[in-house]
Amino acid sequence: MATKEQQDIDPFVATESLRAALAEVGIVLPSLGADPASPALRLVELGRVRADVAARLAEALQRGGRE
């Protein structure tokens, strides 16, 4: 069950926040966007990415986003 805090997060704001954070480490997810088909669920679609982008994303997460 989603907490009240989770329910209050706007998926469009979350999407732009994630897009900005990824850009800081040089990662672009072309299909990143809020899912308009399920507004009640507030889903963010991460989309499909090439294997090299997925590997760079994993490395950035493992480093904690530090270059």
C-alpha positions as CSV (number, residue, x, y, z in Angstrom):
1,M,0.0,0.0,0.0
2,A,1.3,3.4,-0.9
3,T,2.0,5.9,1.8
4,K,0.4,9.4,1.8
5,E,3.8,10.8,0.9
6,Q,4.1,8.5,-2.1
7,Q,0.6,9.4,-3.2
8,D,1.4,13.2,-3.1
9,I,4.3,13.0,-5.5
10,D,3.4,14.3,-9.0
11,P,4.7,11.9,-11.6
12,F,5.5,14.8,-14.0
13,V,7.6,16.5,-11.3
14,A,9.3,13.2,-10.4
15,T,10.1,12.6,-14.1
16,E,11.8,16.0,-14.5
17,S,13.7,15.6,-11.3
18,L,15.0,12.2,-12.5
19,R,15.8,13.6,-15.9
20,A,17.8,16.4,-14.4
21,A,19.7,14.0,-12.0
22,L,20.5,11.6,-14.8
23,A,21.7,14.5,-17.0
24,E,24.2,15.5,-14.3
25,V,25.9,12.2,-14.8
26,G,25.6,12.3,-18.6
27,I,22.8,9.8,-18.9
28,V,19.7,10.3,-21.1
29,L,16.7,7.9,-21.0
30,P,14.9,8.9,-24.3
31,S,11.6,7.2,-23.3
32,L,11.5,8.7,-19.8
33,G,8.1,10.2,-19.0
34,A,5.0,10.2,-16.8
35,D,2.5,7.5,-17.7
36,P,-0.7,9.4,-18.7
37,A,-2.7,6.1,-19.0
38,S,-2.6,5.5,-15.2
39,P,-3.0,8.8,-13.4
40,A,-4.2,7.2,-10.2
41,L,-1.1,5.1,-10.0
42,R,1.3,8.0,-10.6
43,L,3.6,5.8,-12.7
44,V,6.8,7.0,-14.3
45,E,7.8,5.2,-17.5
46,L,11.5,4.6,-17.7
47,G,11.4,3.1,-21.1
48,R,13.9,1.0,-23.1
49,V,17.6,1.9,-23.3
50,R,20.6,0.4,-25.0
51,A,22.8,-1.9,-23.0
52,D,25.6,0.7,-22.7
53,V,23.3,3.2,-21.2
54,A,22.0,0.6,-18.7
55,A,25.6,-0.2,-17.7
56,R,26.4,3.6,-17.3
57,L,23.3,4.0,-15.2
58,A,24.3,1.1,-13.0
59,E,27.8,2.5,-12.6
60,A,26.4,5.9,-11.6
61,L,24.1,4.3,-9.0
62,Q,27.0,2.3,-7.6
63,R,29.1,5.4,-7.3
64,G,26.2,7.3,-5.7
65,G,26.2,9.7,-8.7
66,R,29.7,10.9,-8.0
67,E,32.0,11.4,-11.0
